[in-house]
PDB file of N, CA and C in Angstrom:
ATOM      1  N   MET A 213     -10.509  -0.982  -9.377  1.00 66.00           N
ATOM      2  CA  MET A 213      -9.888  -1.917  -8.457  1.00 66.00           C
ATOM      3  C   MET A 213      -9.980  -1.329  -7.045  1.00 66.00           C
ATOM      4  N   ASP A 214     -10.499  -2.095  -6.109  1.00 91.00           N
ATOM      5  CA  ASP A 214     -10.658  -1.614  -4.743  1.00 91.00           C
ATOM      6  C   ASP A 214      -9.464  -1.910  -3.853  1.00 91.00           C
ATOM      7  N   SER A 215      -8.621  -2.839  -4.272  1.00 94.00           N
ATOM      8  CA  SER A 215      -7.418  -3.129  -3.501  1.00 94.00           C
ATOM      9  C   SER A 215      -6.299  -3.546  -4.446  1.00 94.00           C
ATOM     10  N   TYR A 216      -5.076  -3.398  -3.964  1.00 97.00           N
ATOM     11  CA  TYR A 216      -3.892  -3.675  -4.764  1.00 97.00           C
ATOM     12  C   TYR A 216      -2.972  -4.637  -4.027  1.00 97.00           C
ATOM     13  N   THR A 217      -2.272  -5.466  -4.783  1.00 96.00           N
ATOM     14  CA  THR A 217      -1.197  -6.259  -4.193  1.00 96.00           C
ATOM     15  C   THR A 217      -0.055  -5.299  -3.870  1.00 96.00           C
ATOM     16  N   VAL A 218       0.907  -5.767  -3.119  1.00 97.00           N
ATOM     17  CA  VAL A 218       2.063  -4.929  -2.803  1.00 97.00           C
ATOM     18  C   VAL A 218       2.776  -4.530  -4.093  1.00 97.00           C
ATOM     19  N   ALA A 219       2.940  -5.463  -5.016  1.00 97.00           N
ATOM     20  CA  ALA A 219       3.615  -5.167  -6.285  1.00 97.00           C
ATOM     21  C   ALA A 219       2.835  -4.139  -7.098  1.00 97.00           C
ATOM     22  N   ASP A 220       1.509  -4.286  -7.158  1.00 97.00           N
ATOM     23  CA  ASP A 220       0.689  -3.331  -7.902  1.00 97.00           C
ATOM     24  C   ASP A 220       0.727  -1.953  -7.256  1.00 97.00           C
ATOM     25  N   ALA A 221       0.662  -1.908  -5.940  1.00 97.00           N
ATOM     26  CA  ALA A 221       0.726  -0.629  -5.226  1.00 97.00           C
ATOM     27  C   ALA A 221       2.069   0.047  -5.471  1.00 97.00           C
ATOM     28  N   ALA A 222       3.139  -0.736  -5.476  1.00 98.00           N
ATOM     29  CA  ALA A 222       4.467  -0.188  -5.740  1.00 98.00           C
ATOM     30  C   ALA A 222       4.526   0.439  -7.126  1.00 98.00           C
ATOM     31  N   GLU A 223       3.933  -0.226  -8.098  1.00 97.00           N
ATOM     32  CA  GLU A 223       3.918   0.303  -9.463  1.00 97.00           C
ATOM     33  C   GLU A 223       3.118   1.601  -9.540  1.00 97.00           C
ATOM     34  N   VAL A 224       1.954   1.624  -8.923  1.00 96.00           N
ATOM     35  CA  VAL A 224       1.106   2.823  -8.927  1.00 96.00           C
ATOM     36  C   VAL A 224       1.833   3.997  -8.270  1.00 96.00           C
ATOM     37  N   LEU A 225       2.521   3.718  -7.171  1.00 96.00           N
ATOM     38  CA  LEU A 225       3.193   4.776  -6.412  1.00 96.00           C
ATOM     39  C   LEU A 225       4.583   5.110  -6.946  1.00 96.00           C
ATOM     40  N   GLY A 226       5.103   4.277  -7.839  1.00 95.00           N
ATOM     41  CA  GLY A 226       6.432   4.524  -8.399  1.00 95.00           C
ATOM     42  C   GLY A 226       7.558   4.254  -7.409  1.00 95.00           C
ATOM     43  N   VAL A 227       7.358   3.266  -6.540  1.00 96.00           N
ATOM     44  CA  VAL A 227       8.364   2.896  -5.543  1.00 96.00           C
ATOM     45  C   VAL A 227       8.586   1.388  -5.596  1.00 96.00           C
ATOM     46  N   SER A 228       9.510   0.904  -4.796  1.00 97.00           N
ATOM     47  CA  SER A 228       9.768  -0.536  -4.747  1.00 97.00           C
ATOM     48  C   SER A 228       8.797  -1.218  -3.787  1.00 97.00           C
ATOM     49  N   PRO A 229       8.597  -2.522  -3.957  1.00 97.00           N
ATOM     50  CA  PRO A 229       7.753  -3.255  -3.006  1.00 97.00           C
ATOM     51  C   PRO A 229       8.239  -3.124  -1.559  1.00 97.00           C
ATOM     52  N   SER A 230       9.559  -3.077  -1.356  1.00 97.00           N
ATOM     53  CA  SER A 230      10.064  -2.939   0.015  1.00 97.00           C
ATOM     54  C   SER A 230       9.652  -1.602   0.628  1.00 97.00           C
ATOM     55  N   THR A 231       9.551  -0.569  -0.200  1.00 97.00           N
ATOM     56  CA  THR A 231       9.078   0.727   0.293  1.00 97.00           C
ATOM     57  C   THR A 231       7.615   0.640   0.689  1.00 97.00           C
ATOM     58  N   VAL A 232       6.816  -0.092  -0.072  1.00 97.00           N
ATOM     59  CA  VAL A 232       5.402  -0.275   0.273  1.00 97.00           C
ATOM     60  C   VAL A 232       5.293  -1.001   1.610  1.00 97.00           C
ATOM     61  N   TYR A 233       6.070  -2.074   1.798  1.00 96.00           N
ATOM     62  CA  TYR A 233       6.056  -2.788   3.079  1.00 96.00           C
ATOM     63  C   TYR A 233       6.438  -1.850   4.228  1.00 96.00           C
ATOM     64  N   ARG A 234       7.442  -1.007   3.997  1.00 97.00           N
ATOM     65  CA  ARG A 234       7.879  -0.068   5.033  1.00 97.00           C
ATOM     66  C   ARG A 234       6.780   0.937   5.361  1.00 97.00           C
ATOM     67  N   ARG A 235       6.104   1.452   4.332  1.00 96.00           N
ATOM     68  CA  ARG A 235       5.006   2.413   4.552  1.00 96.00           C
ATOM     69  C   ARG A 235       3.852   1.757   5.312  1.00 96.00           C
ATOM     70  N   ILE A 236       3.602   0.479   5.056  1.00 96.00           N
ATOM     71  CA  ILE A 236       2.570  -0.253   5.802  1.00 96.00           C
ATOM     72  C   ILE A 236       2.996  -0.365   7.264  1.00 96.00           C
ATOM     73  N   ALA A 237       4.240  -0.759   7.502  1.00 95.00           N
ATOM     74  CA  ALA A 237       4.748  -0.920   8.870  1.00 95.00           C
ATOM     75  C   ALA A 237       4.721   0.398   9.635  1.00 95.00           C
ATOM     76  N   GLU A 238       4.952   1.510   8.926  1.00 96.00           N
ATOM     77  CA  GLU A 238       4.956   2.831   9.556  1.00 96.00           C
ATOM     78  C   GLU A 238       3.551   3.408   9.696  1.00 96.00           C
ATOM     79  N   GLY A 239       2.558   2.703   9.163  1.00 95.00           N
ATOM     80  CA  GLY A 239       1.181   3.161   9.274  1.00 95.00           C
ATOM     81  C   GLY A 239       0.769   4.185   8.230  1.00 95.00           C
ATOM     82  N   GLU A 240       1.603   4.397   7.220  1.00 95.00           N
ATOM     83  CA  GLU A 240       1.290   5.376   6.183  1.00 95.00           C
ATOM     84  C   GLU A 240       0.377   4.811   5.101  1.00 95.00           C
ATOM     85  N   LEU A 241       0.363   3.494   4.953  1.00 96.00           N
ATOM     86  CA  LEU A 241      -0.548   2.820   4.034  1.00 96.00           C
ATOM     87  C   LEU A 241      -1.356   1.802   4.824  1.00 96.00           C
ATOM     88  N   GLU A 242      -2.624   1.710   4.503  1.00 95.00           N
ATOM     89  CA  GLU A 242      -3.518   0.769   5.174  1.00 95.00           C
ATOM     90  C   GLU A 242      -3.594  -0.512   4.348  1.00 95.00           C
ATOM     91  N   ALA A 243      -3.358  -1.640   5.001  1.00 95.00           N
ATOM     92  CA  ALA A 243      -3.382  -2.927   4.307  1.00 95.00           C
ATOM     93  C   ALA A 243      -4.098  -3.959   5.160  1.00 95.00           C
ATOM     94  N   TYR A 244      -4.554  -4.999   4.499  1.00 94.00           N
ATOM     95  CA  TYR A 244      -5.165  -6.113   5.217  1.00 94.00           C
ATOM     96  C   TYR A 244      -4.626  -7.414   4.648  1.00 94.00           C
ATOM     97  N   ASP A 245      -4.644  -8.431   5.483  1.00 92.00           N
ATOM     98  CA  ASP A 245      -4.057  -9.726   5.150  1.00 92.00           C
ATOM     99  C   ASP A 245      -5.149 -10.684   4.679  1.00 92.00           C
ATOM    100  N   ILE A 246      -4.981 -11.247   3.477  1.00 91.00           N
ATOM    101  CA  ILE A 246      -5.965 -12.197   2.953  1.00 91.00           C
ATOM    102  C   ILE A 246      -5.422 -13.624   2.933  1.00 91.00           C
ATOM    103  N   SER A 247      -4.304 -13.847   3.642  1.00 88.00           N
ATOM    104  CA  SER A 247      -3.730 -15.196   3.641  1.00 88.00           C
ATOM    105  C   SER A 247      -4.633 -16.166   4.391  1.00 88.00           C
ATOM    106  N   ARG A 248      -4.465 -17.414   4.063  1.00 86.00           N
ATOM    107  CA  ARG A 248      -5.255 -18.459   4.717  1.00 86.00           C
ATOM    108  C   ARG A 248      -4.767 -18.655   6.143  1.00 86.00           C
ATOM    109  N   ARG A 249      -5.677 -19.078   6.972  1.00 86.00           N
ATOM    110  CA  ARG A 249      -5.329 -19.343   8.367  1.00 86.00           C
ATOM    111  C   ARG A 249      -4.228 -20.399   8.414  1.00 86.00           C
ATOM    112  N   GLY A 250      -3.235 -20.159   9.229  1.00 82.00           N
ATOM    113  CA  GLY A 250      -2.124 -21.091   9.356  1.00 82.00           C
ATOM    114  C   GLY A 250      -0.990 -20.836   8.378  1.00 82.00           C
ATOM    115  N   SER A 251      -1.178 -19.909   7.461  1.00 82.00           N
ATOM    116  CA  SER A 251      -0.133 -19.589   6.495  1.00 82.00           C
ATOM    117  C   SER A 251       1.015 -18.881   7.210  1.00 82.00           C
ATOM    118  N   SER A 252       2.228 -19.182   6.803  1.00 80.00           N
ATOM    119  CA  SER A 252       3.389 -18.565   7.445  1.00 80.00           C
ATOM    120  C   SER A 252       3.722 -17.195   6.856  1.00 80.00           C
ATOM    121  N   ARG A 253       3.158 -16.887   5.688  1.00 84.00           N
ATOM    122  CA  ARG A 253       3.447 -15.604   5.039  1.00 84.00           C
ATOM    123  C   ARG A 253       2.172 -14.796   4.870  1.00 84.00           C
ATOM    124  N   PRO A 254       2.249 -13.497   5.137  1.00 84.00           N
ATOM    125  CA  PRO A 254       1.069 -12.659   4.903  1.00 84.00           C
ATOM    126  C   PRO A 254       0.845 -12.450   3.407  1.00 84.00           C
ATOM    127  N   ASN A 255      -0.374 -12.272   3.019  1.00 91.00           N
ATOM    128  CA  ASN A 255      -0.752 -11.959   1.644  1.00 91.00           C
ATOM    129  C   ASN A 255      -1.520 -10.644   1.735  1.00 91.00           C
ATOM    130  N   LEU A 256      -0.792  -9.546   1.623  1.00 95.00           N
ATOM    131  CA  LEU A 256      -1.361  -8.230   1.903  1.00 95.00           C
ATOM    132  C   LEU A 256      -2.041  -7.606   0.699  1.00 95.00           C
ATOM    133  N   ARG A 257      -3.078  -6.844   0.976  1.00 97.00           N
ATOM    134  CA  ARG A 257      -3.754  -6.009  -0.010  1.00 97.00           C
ATOM    135  C   ARG A 257      -3.831  -4.602   0.559  1.00 97.00           C
ATOM    136  N   ILE A 258      -3.575  -3.623  -0.294  1.00 97.00           N
ATOM    137  CA  ILE A 258      -3.610  -2.225   0.097  1.00 97.00           C
ATOM    138  C   ILE A 258      -4.867  -1.614  -0.506  1.00 97.00           C
ATOM    139  N   THR A 259      -5.615  -0.904   0.298  1.00 94.00           N
ATOM    140  CA  THR A 259      -6.873  -0.339  -0.182  1.00 94.00           C
ATOM    141  C   THR A 259      -6.634   0.825  -1.143  1.00 94.00           C
ATOM    142  N   ARG A 260      -7.537   0.982  -2.076  1.00 95.00           N
ATOM    143  CA  ARG A 260      -7.470   2.083  -3.035  1.00 95.00           C
ATOM    144  C   ARG A 260      -7.527   3.420  -2.309  1.00 95.00           C
ATOM    145  N   THR A 261      -8.405   3.525  -1.326  1.00 95.00           N
ATOM    146  CA  THR A 261      -8.531   4.791  -0.597  1.00 95.00           C
ATOM    147  C   THR A 261      -7.251   5.121   0.163  1.00 95.00           C
ATOM    148  N   SER A 262      -6.557   4.109   0.648  1.00 95.00           N
ATOM    149  CA  SER A 262      -5.293   4.336   1.334  1.00 95.00           C
ATOM    150  C   SER A 262      -4.245   4.886   0.367  1.00 95.00           C
ATOM    151  N   ILE A 263      -4.200   4.330  -0.829  1.00 96.00           N
ATOM    152  CA  ILE A 263      -3.253   4.817  -1.837  1.00 96.00           C
ATOM    153  C   ILE A 263      -3.597   6.246  -2.240  1.00 96.00           C
ATOM    154  N   GLU A 264      -4.876   6.526  -2.436  1.00 95.00           N
ATOM    155  CA  GLU A 264      -5.292   7.881  -2.803  1.00 95.00           C
ATOM    156  C   GLU A 264      -4.944   8.883  -1.707  1.00 95.00           C
ATOM    157  N   ALA A 265      -5.165   8.518  -0.453  1.00 95.00           N
ATOM    158  CA  ALA A 265      -4.840   9.402   0.670  1.00 95.00           C
ATOM    159  C   ALA A 265      -3.331   9.620   0.767  1.00 95.00           C
ATOM    160  N   PHE A 266      -2.563   8.560   0.549  1.00 93.00           N
ATOM    161  CA  PHE A 266      -1.106   8.648   0.579  1.00 93.00           C
ATOM    162  C   PHE A 266      -0.618   9.613  -0.500  1.00 93.00           C
ATOM    163  N   GLN A 267      -1.170   9.488  -1.705  1.00 93.00           N
ATOM    164  CA  GLN A 267      -0.780  10.370  -2.800  1.00 93.00           C
ATOM    165  C   GLN A 267      -1.198  11.809  -2.519  1.00 93.00           C
ATOM    166  N   ALA A 268      -2.391  12.011  -2.004  1.00 92.00           N
ATOM    167  CA  ALA A 268      -2.885  13.360  -1.718  1.00 92.00           C
ATOM    168  C   ALA A 268      -2.026  14.050  -0.661  1.00 92.00           C
ATOM    169  N   ALA A 269      -1.564  13.297   0.314  1.00 90.00           N
ATOM    170  CA  ALA A 269      -0.741  13.866   1.378  1.00 90.00           C
ATOM    171  C   ALA A 269       0.623  14.306   0.863  1.00 90.00           C
ATOM    172  N   ARG A 270       1.034  13.777  -0.274  1.00 86.00           N
ATOM    173  CA  ARG A 270       2.339  14.106  -0.829  1.00 86.00           C
ATOM    174  C   ARG A 270       2.276  15.003  -2.059  1.00 86.00           C
ATOM    175  N   THR A 271       1.084  15.467  -2.378  1.00 84.00           N
ATOM    176  CA  THR A 271       0.924  16.351  -3.525  1.00 84.00           C
ATOM    177  C   THR A 271       1.248  17.782  -3.113  1.00 84.00           C
ATOM    178  N   VAL A 272       2.106  18.420  -3.883  1.00 77.00           N
ATOM    179  CA  VAL A 272       2.501  19.792  -3.604  1.00 77.00           C
ATOM    180  C   VAL A 272       1.901  20.681  -4.683  1.00 77.00           C
ATOM    181  N   THR A 273       1.274  21.754  -4.257  1.00 77.00           N
ATOM    182  CA  THR A 273       0.712  22.703  -5.216  1.00 77.00           C
ATOM    183  C   THR A 273       1.556  23.968  -5.227  1.00 77.00           C
ATOM    184  N   ALA A 274       1.553  24.650  -6.348  1.00 73.00           N
ATOM    185  CA  ALA A 274       2.316  25.886  -6.480  1.00 73.00           C
ATOM    186  C   ALA A 274       1.710  26.969  -5.600  1.00 73.00           C
ATOM    187  N   ALA A 275       2.580  27.759  -5.012  1.00 69.00           N
ATOM    188  CA  ALA A 275       2.110  28.828  -4.113  1.00 69.00           C
ATOM    189  C   ALA A 275       1.776  30.081  -4.874  1.00 69.00           C
TER     190      ALA A 275
END
């Protein structure tokens, strides 16, 4: 899968959808809008590479 819905990304990351929206707003996750022109609500997709980078940045290794 090359992109995830907000709900799918939340499941992969083990967080709530609202946390995913917050991470997008803060620039920590990269997303794009696939909603139709004129739509009042965004239909966001989060890239796989963005999720992988987010996870890698939070991975802690033993010293």
